[in-house]
Short mmCIF file of C-alpha atoms and ligand atoms in Angstrom, two decimals:
data_model
loop_
_atom_site.label_atom_id
_atom_site.label_comp_id
_atom_site.label_asym_id
_atom_site.label_seq_id
_atom_site.Cartn_x
_atom_site.Cartn_y
_atom_site.Cartn_z
CA MET A 1 -7.92 376.95 284.55
CA THR A 2 -5.40 379.81 284.49
CA LYS A 3 -5.52 381.98 287.58
CA SER A 4 -3.92 385.38 287.72
CA ARG A 5 -1.63 386.10 290.64
CA SER A 6 -1.34 389.84 290.51
CA GLU A 7 2.43 389.92 290.44
CA HIS A 8 4.43 392.15 288.16
CA LEU A 9 8.20 391.96 287.76
CA ASP A 10 10.69 394.04 285.84
CA VAL A 11 12.77 391.05 284.78
CA LEU A 12 11.81 387.42 284.82
CA ILE A 13 14.73 385.03 284.38
CA VAL A 14 13.75 381.51 283.29
CA GLY A 15 16.18 378.83 284.52
CA ALA A 16 18.42 378.54 287.58
CA GLY A 17 21.37 376.81 285.89
CA LEU A 18 24.84 378.29 285.43
CA SER A 19 23.40 380.94 283.08
CA GLY A 20 20.37 381.99 285.15
CA ILE A 21 22.27 382.25 288.45
CA GLY A 22 25.08 384.21 286.77
CA ALA A 23 22.56 386.49 285.06
CA ALA A 24 20.83 387.23 288.37
CA VAL A 25 24.13 388.16 290.05
CA HIS A 26 25.00 390.57 287.21
CA LEU A 27 21.53 392.13 287.17
CA LYS A 28 21.49 392.59 290.93
CA LYS A 29 24.85 394.34 290.85
CA GLU A 30 24.64 396.25 287.60
CA SER A 31 20.90 397.03 287.41
CA PRO A 32 19.91 397.14 291.10
CA ASN A 33 16.59 398.88 290.45
CA GLN A 34 15.11 395.95 288.56
CA LYS A 35 12.67 393.78 290.50
CA LEU A 36 13.54 390.27 289.40
CA ALA A 37 12.69 386.63 289.96
CA ILE A 38 14.11 383.37 288.66
CA ILE A 39 11.58 380.75 287.64
CA GLU A 40 13.00 377.23 287.77
CA GLY A 41 11.05 374.17 286.63
CA ARG A 42 13.03 371.70 288.74
CA ASP A 43 13.24 371.43 292.53
CA ASN A 44 16.95 372.22 292.62
CA LEU A 45 19.23 374.67 290.90
CA GLY A 46 22.12 373.78 288.62
CA GLY A 47 20.22 372.55 285.53
CA THR A 48 22.71 370.32 283.70
CA TRP A 49 24.76 369.76 286.85
CA ASP A 50 21.76 368.57 288.82
CA LEU A 51 20.04 366.57 286.08
CA PHE A 52 22.95 364.39 284.95
CA ARG A 53 23.78 361.80 287.60
CA TYR A 54 25.69 359.13 285.70
CA PRO A 55 28.89 357.73 287.22
CA GLY A 56 31.79 360.12 286.78
CA ILE A 57 29.73 363.14 285.60
CA ARG A 58 32.21 366.01 285.26
CA SER A 59 32.93 369.18 283.35
CA ASP A 60 34.41 368.89 279.91
CA SER A 61 36.20 372.22 280.17
CA ASP A 62 38.21 373.72 283.02
CA MET A 63 36.43 375.39 285.93
CA TYR A 64 38.63 378.48 285.64
CA THR A 65 36.56 379.33 282.56
CA LEU A 66 33.34 377.41 283.29
CA GLY A 67 33.22 379.22 286.64
CA TYR A 68 32.09 382.85 286.84
CA GLY A 69 34.43 385.79 286.38
CA PHE A 70 33.19 387.20 289.71
CA LYS A 71 33.70 384.06 291.81
CA PRO A 72 37.08 382.33 291.89
CA TRP A 73 37.16 378.56 291.54
CA THR A 74 39.21 377.53 294.55
CA LYS A 75 39.08 373.74 294.42
CA GLU A 76 42.17 371.82 293.34
CA ARG A 77 40.75 370.05 290.29
CA ALA A 78 40.33 372.16 287.15
CA ILE A 79 38.10 369.43 285.69
CA ALA A 80 35.40 369.15 288.32
CA ASN A 81 32.67 366.63 289.12
CA GLY A 82 28.96 367.49 289.01
CA GLU A 83 28.64 367.65 292.79
CA SER A 84 31.38 370.25 293.24
CA ILE A 85 29.89 372.39 290.45
CA LEU A 86 26.53 372.25 292.25
CA ASP A 87 28.23 373.28 295.53
CA TYR A 88 29.85 376.20 293.71
CA LEU A 89 26.45 377.30 292.39
CA TRP A 90 24.83 377.06 295.82
CA GLU A 91 27.68 379.14 297.27
CA THR A 92 27.08 381.74 294.55
CA VAL A 93 23.39 381.87 295.48
CA SER A 94 24.10 382.26 299.14
CA GLU A 95 26.89 384.87 298.75
CA ASN A 96 24.62 386.97 296.53
CA GLU A 97 21.41 386.47 298.54
CA LEU A 98 19.57 385.06 295.55
CA LYS A 99 17.57 382.28 297.18
CA GLN A 100 14.57 384.48 297.91
CA HIS A 101 14.37 385.33 294.21
CA ILE A 102 14.19 381.71 292.98
CA ARG A 103 10.84 379.96 292.55
CA PHE A 104 11.61 376.25 292.39
CA GLY A 105 9.17 373.77 290.84
CA HIS A 106 7.64 376.51 288.66
CA HIS A 107 7.49 375.68 284.96
CA VAL A 108 6.98 378.33 282.29
CA ARG A 109 4.67 377.12 279.51
CA ARG A 110 3.71 380.18 277.51
CA ALA A 111 4.73 383.83 277.16
CA GLU A 112 2.52 386.33 275.42
CA TRP A 113 3.64 389.86 274.53
CA SER A 114 1.12 392.66 274.19
CA SER A 115 2.34 395.77 272.36
CA GLU A 116 -0.66 397.62 273.67
CA ALA A 117 0.12 396.91 277.31
CA GLN A 118 3.92 396.71 276.69
CA VAL A 119 4.12 393.64 278.88
CA TRP A 120 4.78 389.90 278.79
CA THR A 121 2.15 387.67 280.35
CA VAL A 122 3.91 384.49 281.39
CA THR A 123 1.93 381.34 282.11
CA VAL A 124 3.49 379.27 284.87
CA VAL A 125 2.55 375.84 286.26
CA HIS A 126 3.32 375.04 289.90
CA LEU A 127 2.05 371.94 291.71
CA GLY A 128 -0.72 371.48 289.14
CA GLU A 129 -1.87 375.08 289.44
CA THR A 130 -1.61 377.32 286.37
CA PHE A 131 -1.26 381.05 286.82
CA ASP A 132 0.05 384.17 285.08
CA ILE A 133 2.84 386.55 286.06
CA THR A 134 3.50 389.73 284.10
CA CYS A 135 6.90 391.21 283.45
CA LYS A 136 8.55 393.91 281.41
CA PHE A 137 11.55 391.90 280.23
CA LEU A 138 12.01 388.15 279.76
CA PHE A 139 15.48 386.68 280.06
CA MET A 140 15.55 383.05 278.94
CA CYS A 141 18.38 381.12 280.62
CA SER A 142 16.71 377.80 279.94
CA GLY A 143 19.64 375.96 278.38
CA TYR A 144 19.42 374.30 274.99
CA TYR A 145 18.18 370.77 275.36
CA ASN A 146 15.10 368.81 276.28
CA TYR A 147 14.94 367.95 279.98
CA ARG A 148 12.17 365.39 279.50
CA ARG A 149 13.94 363.09 277.06
CA GLY A 150 17.35 362.51 275.53
CA PHE A 151 18.00 361.69 271.90
CA THR A 152 17.89 357.97 271.10
CA PRO A 153 17.86 356.78 267.49
CA GLU A 154 15.60 353.85 266.54
CA PHE A 155 17.59 350.67 267.05
CA PRO A 156 16.15 347.65 265.22
CA GLY A 157 15.30 344.76 267.55
CA ARG A 158 15.55 346.90 270.69
CA GLU A 159 12.60 345.05 272.25
CA ARG A 160 14.47 341.75 271.87
CA PHE A 161 17.21 342.71 274.33
CA THR A 162 16.52 341.06 277.69
CA GLY A 163 18.95 343.19 279.74
CA THR A 164 18.65 346.80 280.91
CA VAL A 165 18.76 349.82 278.59
CA VAL A 166 19.70 353.17 280.16
CA HIS A 167 19.98 356.72 278.79
CA PRO A 168 22.63 358.72 280.71
CA GLN A 169 20.23 361.66 281.10
CA PHE A 170 18.09 359.44 283.37
CA TRP A 171 20.60 357.29 285.20
CA PRO A 172 18.79 355.04 287.72
CA GLU A 173 20.22 355.71 291.18
CA ASP A 174 20.06 352.02 292.08
CA LEU A 175 21.54 350.61 288.86
CA GLU A 176 23.87 347.80 289.90
CA TYR A 177 26.65 347.41 287.39
CA ALA A 178 29.47 345.78 289.38
CA GLY A 179 30.63 342.62 287.62
CA LYS A 180 28.34 343.26 284.63
CA LYS A 181 29.08 343.40 280.93
CA ILE A 182 28.19 346.86 279.62
CA ILE A 183 27.91 348.33 276.13
CA VAL A 184 28.04 352.11 275.85
CA ILE A 185 26.70 353.33 272.48
CA GLY A 186 28.14 356.71 271.55
CA SER A 187 31.39 358.57 270.95
CA GLY A 188 30.78 361.95 272.60
CA ALA A 189 31.76 363.49 275.93
CA THR A 190 29.20 361.46 277.89
CA ALA A 191 30.37 358.08 276.57
CA ILE A 192 33.99 359.07 277.08
CA THR A 193 33.31 360.11 280.68
CA LEU A 194 31.19 357.10 281.55
CA ILE A 195 33.45 354.36 280.23
CA PRO A 196 36.48 354.67 282.57
CA ASN A 197 34.16 355.15 285.55
CA LEU A 198 31.98 352.12 284.77
CA ALA A 199 35.12 350.14 284.03
CA THR A 200 36.30 350.41 287.64
CA LYS A 201 33.54 347.98 288.73
CA ALA A 202 32.15 346.33 285.59
CA GLU A 203 33.40 343.02 284.19
CA LYS A 204 33.93 344.68 280.81
CA VAL A 205 32.80 347.87 279.10
CA THR A 206 32.61 348.06 275.31
CA MET A 207 32.17 351.35 273.56
CA VAL A 208 30.22 350.97 270.32
CA GLN A 209 30.59 353.99 268.08
CA ARG A 210 29.36 354.55 264.54
CA SER A 211 32.28 356.92 263.90
CA PRO A 212 35.14 358.33 265.99
CA SER A 213 35.44 361.73 267.69
CA TYR A 214 38.55 363.80 268.34
CA LEU A 215 39.83 363.19 271.86
CA ALA A 216 42.29 365.45 273.69
CA ILE A 217 44.19 364.35 276.77
CA ASP A 218 44.74 367.02 279.42
CA GLN A 219 45.43 367.23 283.15
CA ALA A 220 42.52 367.14 285.61
CA ILE A 221 44.65 369.16 288.01
CA ASP A 222 46.35 372.12 286.36
CA GLN A 223 49.66 372.41 288.26
CA ARG A 224 50.58 375.71 286.61
CA ALA A 225 47.26 377.20 287.64
CA LEU A 226 47.85 376.07 291.23
CA ARG A 227 51.26 377.80 291.18
CA ILE A 228 49.70 381.01 289.86
CA ARG A 229 47.09 380.86 292.63
CA ARG A 230 49.76 380.32 295.29
CA LEU A 231 51.74 383.26 293.91
CA PHE A 232 48.91 385.77 293.40
CA GLY A 233 46.18 384.57 295.75
CA ASP A 234 42.78 383.18 294.77
CA ARG A 235 41.18 386.32 293.35
CA ILE A 236 43.98 387.74 291.18
CA GLY A 237 45.30 384.25 290.40
CA TYR A 238 41.86 383.16 289.20
CA ALA A 239 41.49 386.23 286.97
CA LEU A 240 44.90 385.57 285.42
CA ILE A 241 44.20 381.87 284.84
CA ARG A 242 40.74 382.62 283.44
CA PHE A 243 42.22 385.10 281.00
CA ARG A 244 44.99 382.67 280.00
CA ASN A 245 42.65 379.70 279.58
CA THR A 246 40.03 381.61 277.56
CA LYS A 247 42.80 382.78 275.24
CA ARG A 248 44.20 379.26 275.07
CA GLN A 249 40.81 377.72 274.21
CA GLN A 250 40.35 380.27 271.44
CA ARG A 251 43.89 379.85 270.12
CA THR A 252 43.52 376.08 270.10
CA TYR A 253 40.29 376.42 268.11
CA GLU A 254 41.93 378.77 265.60
CA PHE A 255 44.97 376.50 265.29
CA ALA A 256 42.68 373.51 264.67
CA GLN A 257 40.83 375.44 261.97
CA SER A 258 43.87 376.85 260.22
CA ARG A 259 46.26 373.90 260.52
CA PRO A 260 44.07 370.84 261.03
CA ASP A 261 46.76 368.28 260.21
CA GLN A 262 49.20 369.71 262.73
CA PHE A 263 46.46 369.96 265.33
CA LYS A 264 45.42 366.35 264.73
CA GLU A 265 49.00 365.22 265.26
CA THR A 266 49.17 366.94 268.67
CA LEU A 267 46.12 364.89 269.73
CA PHE A 268 47.18 361.65 268.04
CA LYS A 269 50.67 361.69 269.57
CA ASP A 270 49.28 361.26 273.11
CA ILE A 271 46.78 358.57 272.05
CA ARG A 272 49.39 356.63 270.10
CA GLU A 273 51.60 356.49 273.19
CA LEU A 274 48.83 354.94 275.26
CA VAL A 275 47.07 352.52 272.89
CA GLY A 276 49.27 352.24 269.79
CA GLN A 277 48.98 353.18 266.12
CA ASP A 278 46.59 350.38 265.08
CA TYR A 279 44.00 351.30 267.70
CA LEU A 280 44.40 354.97 266.83
CA ASP A 281 43.84 354.32 263.10
CA LYS A 282 40.89 352.03 263.69
CA HIS A 283 38.96 353.89 266.38
CA PHE A 284 40.18 357.44 266.99
CA THR A 285 40.72 358.97 263.56
CA PRO A 286 37.59 360.88 262.55
CA THR A 287 36.71 361.63 258.93
CA TYR A 288 35.64 365.24 259.66
CA GLN A 289 37.99 368.09 260.57
CA PRO A 290 38.81 368.94 264.22
CA TRP A 291 36.30 371.29 265.86
CA ASP A 292 33.63 370.73 263.18
CA GLN A 293 32.32 368.96 266.26
CA ARG A 294 33.31 369.48 269.89
CA VAL A 295 36.66 367.92 270.82
CA CYS A 296 36.21 365.68 273.88
CA LEU A 297 38.52 366.06 276.83
CA ILE A 298 40.13 363.03 278.49
CA PRO A 299 41.36 364.08 281.95
CA ASP A 300 44.66 362.35 282.73
CA GLY A 301 44.01 359.94 279.84
CA ASP A 302 41.57 357.95 282.05
CA PHE A 303 39.59 356.59 279.08
CA PHE A 304 42.73 355.29 277.36
CA GLN A 305 44.08 353.86 280.61
CA ALA A 306 40.90 351.75 280.89
CA ILE A 307 41.53 350.44 277.36
CA LYS A 308 45.22 349.88 277.99
CA PHE A 309 44.51 347.77 281.05
CA GLY A 310 41.89 345.70 279.24
CA ARG A 311 38.89 346.94 281.23
CA ALA A 312 37.36 348.69 278.22
CA ASP A 313 37.30 348.14 274.50
CA VAL A 314 36.03 349.93 271.41
CA GLU A 315 34.11 348.71 268.35
CA THR A 316 33.57 351.08 265.45
CA GLY A 317 30.73 350.24 263.09
CA LYS A 318 27.02 350.45 262.47
CA ILE A 319 24.59 348.56 264.65
CA ARG A 320 22.51 346.09 262.62
CA THR A 321 20.27 345.05 265.47
CA PHE A 322 19.91 344.58 269.19
CA THR A 323 19.80 340.87 270.01
CA GLU A 324 18.49 339.01 273.10
CA SER A 325 21.97 339.18 274.61
CA GLY A 326 23.48 342.37 273.24
CA ILE A 327 24.23 343.95 269.88
CA GLU A 328 25.09 342.77 266.39
CA LEU A 329 27.07 345.08 264.14
CA GLU A 330 26.76 345.24 260.34
CA SER A 331 30.19 343.61 260.19
CA GLY A 332 28.60 340.54 261.79
CA GLU A 333 30.45 341.11 265.07
CA ARG A 334 28.33 340.29 268.15
CA ILE A 335 28.87 341.87 271.55
CA ASP A 336 27.17 340.57 274.68
CA ALA A 337 25.92 342.81 277.44
CA ASP A 338 23.83 342.87 280.62
CA ILE A 339 23.37 346.64 280.33
CA ILE A 340 23.28 348.85 277.23
CA VAL A 341 23.84 352.57 277.79
CA THR A 342 22.57 354.76 274.94
CA ALA A 343 24.93 357.74 275.20
CA THR A 344 23.50 358.97 271.91
CA GLY A 345 23.01 362.59 272.79
CA LEU A 346 20.69 365.42 273.56
CA GLU A 347 17.58 366.69 271.87
CA LEU A 348 17.87 370.42 271.30
CA VAL A 349 14.84 372.61 271.98
CA SER A 350 14.26 376.29 271.58
CA LEU A 351 13.94 378.50 274.67
CA GLY A 352 12.72 376.04 277.28
CA GLU A 353 9.95 374.70 275.01
CA VAL A 354 7.90 377.76 275.89
CA ASP A 355 5.23 378.87 273.37
CA PHE A 356 5.97 382.49 272.51
CA VAL A 357 3.17 384.66 271.16
CA VAL A 358 3.65 388.27 270.07
CA ASP A 359 0.45 390.26 269.56
CA GLY A 360 -1.44 387.06 268.77
CA GLU A 361 1.20 385.49 266.48
CA LEU A 362 2.80 382.22 267.57
CA ILE A 363 6.55 382.65 267.03
CA ASP A 364 8.65 380.22 265.01
CA PHE A 365 12.21 381.07 266.06
CA SER A 366 13.77 379.28 263.09
CA LYS A 367 12.24 381.98 260.85
CA ARG A 368 13.84 384.82 262.85
CA TRP A 369 17.30 386.38 262.64
CA THR A 370 19.40 386.38 265.75
CA TYR A 371 20.47 389.75 267.12
CA LYS A 372 24.06 389.30 268.44
CA GLY A 373 23.26 385.68 269.34
CA LEU A 374 21.13 386.88 272.28
CA ALA A 375 17.81 388.21 270.91
CA PHE A 376 15.57 387.90 267.84
CA SER A 377 14.42 390.14 265.03
CA GLY A 378 10.95 391.54 265.66
CA ILE A 379 10.58 390.23 269.23
CA PRO A 380 10.43 392.87 271.94
CA ASN A 381 11.94 392.73 275.43
CA LEU A 382 13.33 389.21 275.12
CA ALA A 383 16.90 387.95 275.50
CA PHE A 384 18.34 384.46 275.78
CA THR A 385 21.67 382.94 276.79
CA PHE A 386 23.56 380.55 274.56
CA GLY A 387 27.25 379.98 275.37
CA TYR A 388 30.17 379.23 273.11
CA VAL A 389 30.60 375.78 271.63
CA ASN A 390 34.40 376.12 271.37
CA THR A 391 35.12 377.86 274.70
CA SER A 392 33.45 377.46 278.09
CA TRP A 393 29.75 378.31 278.05
CA THR A 394 29.97 380.75 280.97
CA VAL A 395 32.48 383.04 279.26
CA ARG A 396 29.82 384.04 276.73
CA ALA A 397 26.90 383.73 279.19
CA GLU A 398 28.41 386.50 281.33
CA LEU A 399 28.90 388.79 278.34
CA VAL A 400 25.21 388.30 277.52
CA ALA A 401 24.17 389.06 281.13
CA LYS A 402 26.25 392.26 281.16
CA PHE A 403 24.74 393.33 277.84
CA VAL A 404 21.21 392.79 279.18
CA SER A 405 22.04 394.86 282.28
CA ARG A 406 23.29 397.73 280.11
CA LEU A 407 20.23 397.45 277.90
CA LEU A 408 17.86 397.65 280.88
CA ASN A 409 19.75 400.62 282.30
CA HIS A 410 19.60 402.35 278.93
CA MET A 411 15.85 401.75 278.71
CA ASP A 412 15.31 403.12 282.21
CA LYS A 413 17.32 406.22 281.45
CA ALA A 414 15.50 406.79 278.16
CA GLY A 415 12.11 406.02 279.69
CA ALA A 416 11.59 403.27 277.11
CA SER A 417 8.96 400.62 277.72
CA SER A 418 10.18 398.25 275.03
CA VAL A 419 13.10 397.47 272.75
CA THR A 420 12.84 395.47 269.52
CA PRO A 421 15.72 394.40 267.25
CA THR A 422 14.49 395.56 263.86
CA LEU A 423 15.86 394.72 260.41
CA ARG A 424 17.21 397.68 258.42
CA PRO A 425 16.31 398.08 254.76
CA GLY A 426 18.24 395.36 252.93
CA ASP A 427 18.88 393.22 256.04
CA SER A 428 16.11 390.78 255.16
CA PHE A 429 18.00 389.82 251.98
CA MET A 430 21.00 388.52 253.95
CA PRO A 431 22.05 384.91 253.27
CA ARG A 432 20.63 382.70 256.01
CA GLU A 433 23.45 380.99 257.90
CA SER A 434 22.95 378.50 260.71
CA PHE A 435 22.98 379.78 264.30
CA VAL A 436 26.42 378.28 264.95
CA GLU A 437 28.29 378.28 261.66
CA GLY A 438 30.46 375.34 260.59
CA PHE A 439 29.50 373.12 263.53
CA THR A 440 28.31 369.70 262.36
CA SER A 441 27.54 367.90 265.64
CA GLY A 442 24.48 365.67 265.30
CA TYR A 443 22.44 367.62 267.85
CA PHE A 444 23.00 370.88 265.95
CA GLN A 445 22.10 369.23 262.66
CA ARG A 446 18.89 367.91 264.20
CA ALA A 447 18.05 371.33 265.68
CA ASN A 448 17.84 373.31 262.46
CA GLY A 449 14.10 373.71 262.93
CA VAL A 450 14.32 375.35 266.36
CA LEU A 451 17.30 377.73 266.26
CA PRO A 452 17.28 381.20 264.67
CA ARG A 453 19.46 382.11 261.67
CA GLN A 454 22.39 384.47 261.58
CA GLY A 455 23.07 386.81 258.69
CA ASN A 456 26.33 388.09 257.24
CA ARG A 457 26.61 391.47 258.95
CA ALA A 458 26.58 392.89 262.46
CA PRO A 459 24.50 392.85 264.55
CA TRP A 460 22.77 389.83 262.97
CA ILE A 461 25.65 387.50 263.75
CA ASN A 462 26.69 385.01 266.41
CA PRO A 463 30.49 384.66 266.21
CA GLN A 464 32.26 381.87 268.05
CA ASN A 465 35.27 384.14 268.43
CA HIS A 466 35.61 385.67 271.90
CA ALA A 467 37.25 388.94 270.79
CA ALA A 468 34.59 389.51 268.10
CA THR A 469 31.79 388.63 270.53
CA LYS A 470 33.20 390.94 273.19
CA LYS A 471 33.34 393.79 270.68
CA LEU A 472 29.78 393.09 269.56
CA LEU A 473 28.35 392.86 273.07
CA THR A 474 30.17 395.86 274.51
CA ALA A 475 29.29 398.18 271.60
CA ARG A 476 26.92 401.09 272.27
CA ILE A 477 23.34 400.04 272.91
CA ASP A 478 21.76 402.64 270.66
CA ASP A 479 22.93 401.07 267.39
CA GLY A 480 20.06 402.04 265.10
CA VAL A 481 18.84 398.42 265.01
CA LEU A 482 17.36 398.34 268.49
CA LYS A 483 14.11 400.30 268.24
CA PHE A 484 12.79 401.74 271.49
CA ALA A 485 9.14 402.47 272.21
CA HIS A 486 7.95 404.92 274.85
CA CYS A 487 4.36 404.10 275.80
C1 FAD B 1 26.73 366.43 280.53
C2 FAD B 1 27.08 367.81 280.08
C3 FAD B 1 28.34 368.34 280.34
C4 FAD B 1 28.66 369.62 279.92
N1 FAD B 1 29.93 370.10 280.17
C5 FAD B 1 30.25 371.33 279.76
C6 FAD B 1 31.56 371.87 280.02
O1 FAD B 1 32.41 371.25 280.62
N2 FAD B 1 31.84 373.10 279.56
C7 FAD B 1 30.93 373.85 278.88
O2 FAD B 1 31.24 374.96 278.49
N3 FAD B 1 29.69 373.38 278.65
C8 FAD B 1 29.33 372.15 279.07
N4 FAD B 1 28.06 371.68 278.82
C9 FAD B 1 27.08 372.56 278.27
C10 FAD B 1 26.26 373.03 279.52
O3 FAD B 1 24.95 372.70 279.37
C11 FAD B 1 26.55 374.46 279.88
O4 FAD B 1 27.88 374.64 280.16
C12 FAD B 1 25.78 375.01 281.07
O5 FAD B 1 25.69 374.15 282.18
C13 FAD B 1 24.44 375.44 280.61
O6 FAD B 1 23.87 376.19 281.63
P1 FAD B 1 22.47 376.88 281.43
O7 FAD B 1 22.10 377.45 282.73
O8 FAD B 1 22.50 377.76 280.24
O9 FAD B 1 21.49 375.67 281.03
P2 FAD B 1 21.03 374.42 281.87
O10 FAD B 1 22.10 373.87 282.69
O11 FAD B 1 20.38 373.51 280.88
O12 FAD B 1 19.92 375.01 282.85
C14 FAD B 1 18.69 375.47 282.36
C15 FAD B 1 17.70 375.53 283.49
O13 FAD B 1 16.49 376.09 282.98
C16 FAD B 1 15.39 375.36 283.47
N5 FAD B 1 14.29 375.48 282.51
C17 FAD B 1 14.30 375.18 281.19
N6 FAD B 1 13.10 375.43 280.63
C18 FAD B 1 12.31 375.90 281.62
C19 FAD B 1 10.95 376.34 281.65
N7 FAD B 1 10.20 376.35 280.55
N8 FAD B 1 10.44 376.75 282.84
C20 FAD B 1 11.21 376.76 283.97
N9 FAD B 1 12.50 376.37 283.99
C21 FAD B 1 13.04 375.94 282.82
C22 FAD B 1 15.90 373.93 283.58
O14 FAD B 1 15.12 373.19 284.50
C23 FAD B 1 17.33 374.15 284.03
O15 FAD B 1 17.46 374.16 285.42
C24 FAD B 1 27.71 370.40 279.23
C25 FAD B 1 26.46 369.86 278.95
C26 FAD B 1 26.13 368.59 279.36
C27 FAD B 1 24.77 368.04 279.04
#
């Protein structure tokens, strides 16, 4: 039975990951009058960086951009492991006195907006008890994937395999893999991270991929960044490096889009040097264009070093079936294993799998237009954070948080009780583009039914270009599309 705890908040943030913690810091500083709380379903903060515990878990982009603009990353490694990212987040919480605002182990199930009362009623489950909290504004920082299960395709004969099958999202703490033969199925960032780490103890690790991904070798420790920090100190140095790296990520993306062949060659050159042309042609030459899917980072070439020294190998081809002792490919090739790791990806969900109801109507987000990639047409007092796919997530997450702060301040000043992005005449005839245009990664393809659409004109767009996003999110609040109610 749902109980009502008579608690009312101005802003309820859902999720205490990188986005939720960052959002709370911005709101506290920039909108200090708002009474806020962070509701977090898990018993720790960090989201992604707490959930994933597989060997070698690390960032896939540099911490100078994955870190917050307001808190310098002061560790030596630019590519950081999960534990040091969690430490950084805990430091952020403590420096900004956020702990008292976080409700751990509280899971949001349903959110119901009443236009009459101008309020969200949010149903929360904590230790088996279900209760409601009301709030004026809901800020969803709930990430983008399912925390309860990863994506695993149906593999024929899976039940025949007598060894252990593991999904990296749920890595067993006590999994003994020293001296074992391991197959890692997948070609994305997780597989690429896992393989060199497993290979340090395993007898042999074989990567089985259906098709290759683009892989970019870079340094785990950015020596130039360290020099800049020594020269300018942590705070100014960090700001300079963050600016440089954001620009560099964007330039690299644009270069890859405009001159794909030249871009490919810059990646292939490094790989060729380490494993040779034959291996490159056979296993690391994708059929799609660079950045149609995320390019995976290889810090210090560790993945290729494992191949070079014979501790890891790659097979490219379709799996016909699992066998008692491993996997058989359609080519007839058989690979033996004691452990099979299904690094086959994430399952995208929309807004923390919360049921949203507006004045009695259950909302299907895939039928809505996105407002600036942070809100939805026709849904009042709701924002969400979704980072860039081609630049570090946090760079966009902070722009969203600052926008929400300005919006709340504007509402307070205007005495508005609600704000609703509302289509102008003609807007509903816009062509419906996918939420992230031109990105063909499997998990985005599978998520068509849960993500909103973007149109072809501002503000109904979600650009993956930082300059365009910055312009969009720093524009004046009162844009004629946001409709304010005063009740
Ligand atoms: C293995 C891995 C590595 C990655 N590496 C990078 C990288 O290097 N660079 C990059 O830019 N991006 C990376 N990403 C993307 C990454 O998810 C983001 O960078 C970032 O961590 C997302 O933060 P977030 O707070 O938005 O979401 P999350 O980290 O997913 O956190 C969301 C939080 O919301 C909580 N939550 C969700 N629903 C509810 C609910 N209904 N009720 C209560 N609480 C709820 C969850 O428990 C979780 O704590 C990576 C992703 C993965 C999976």
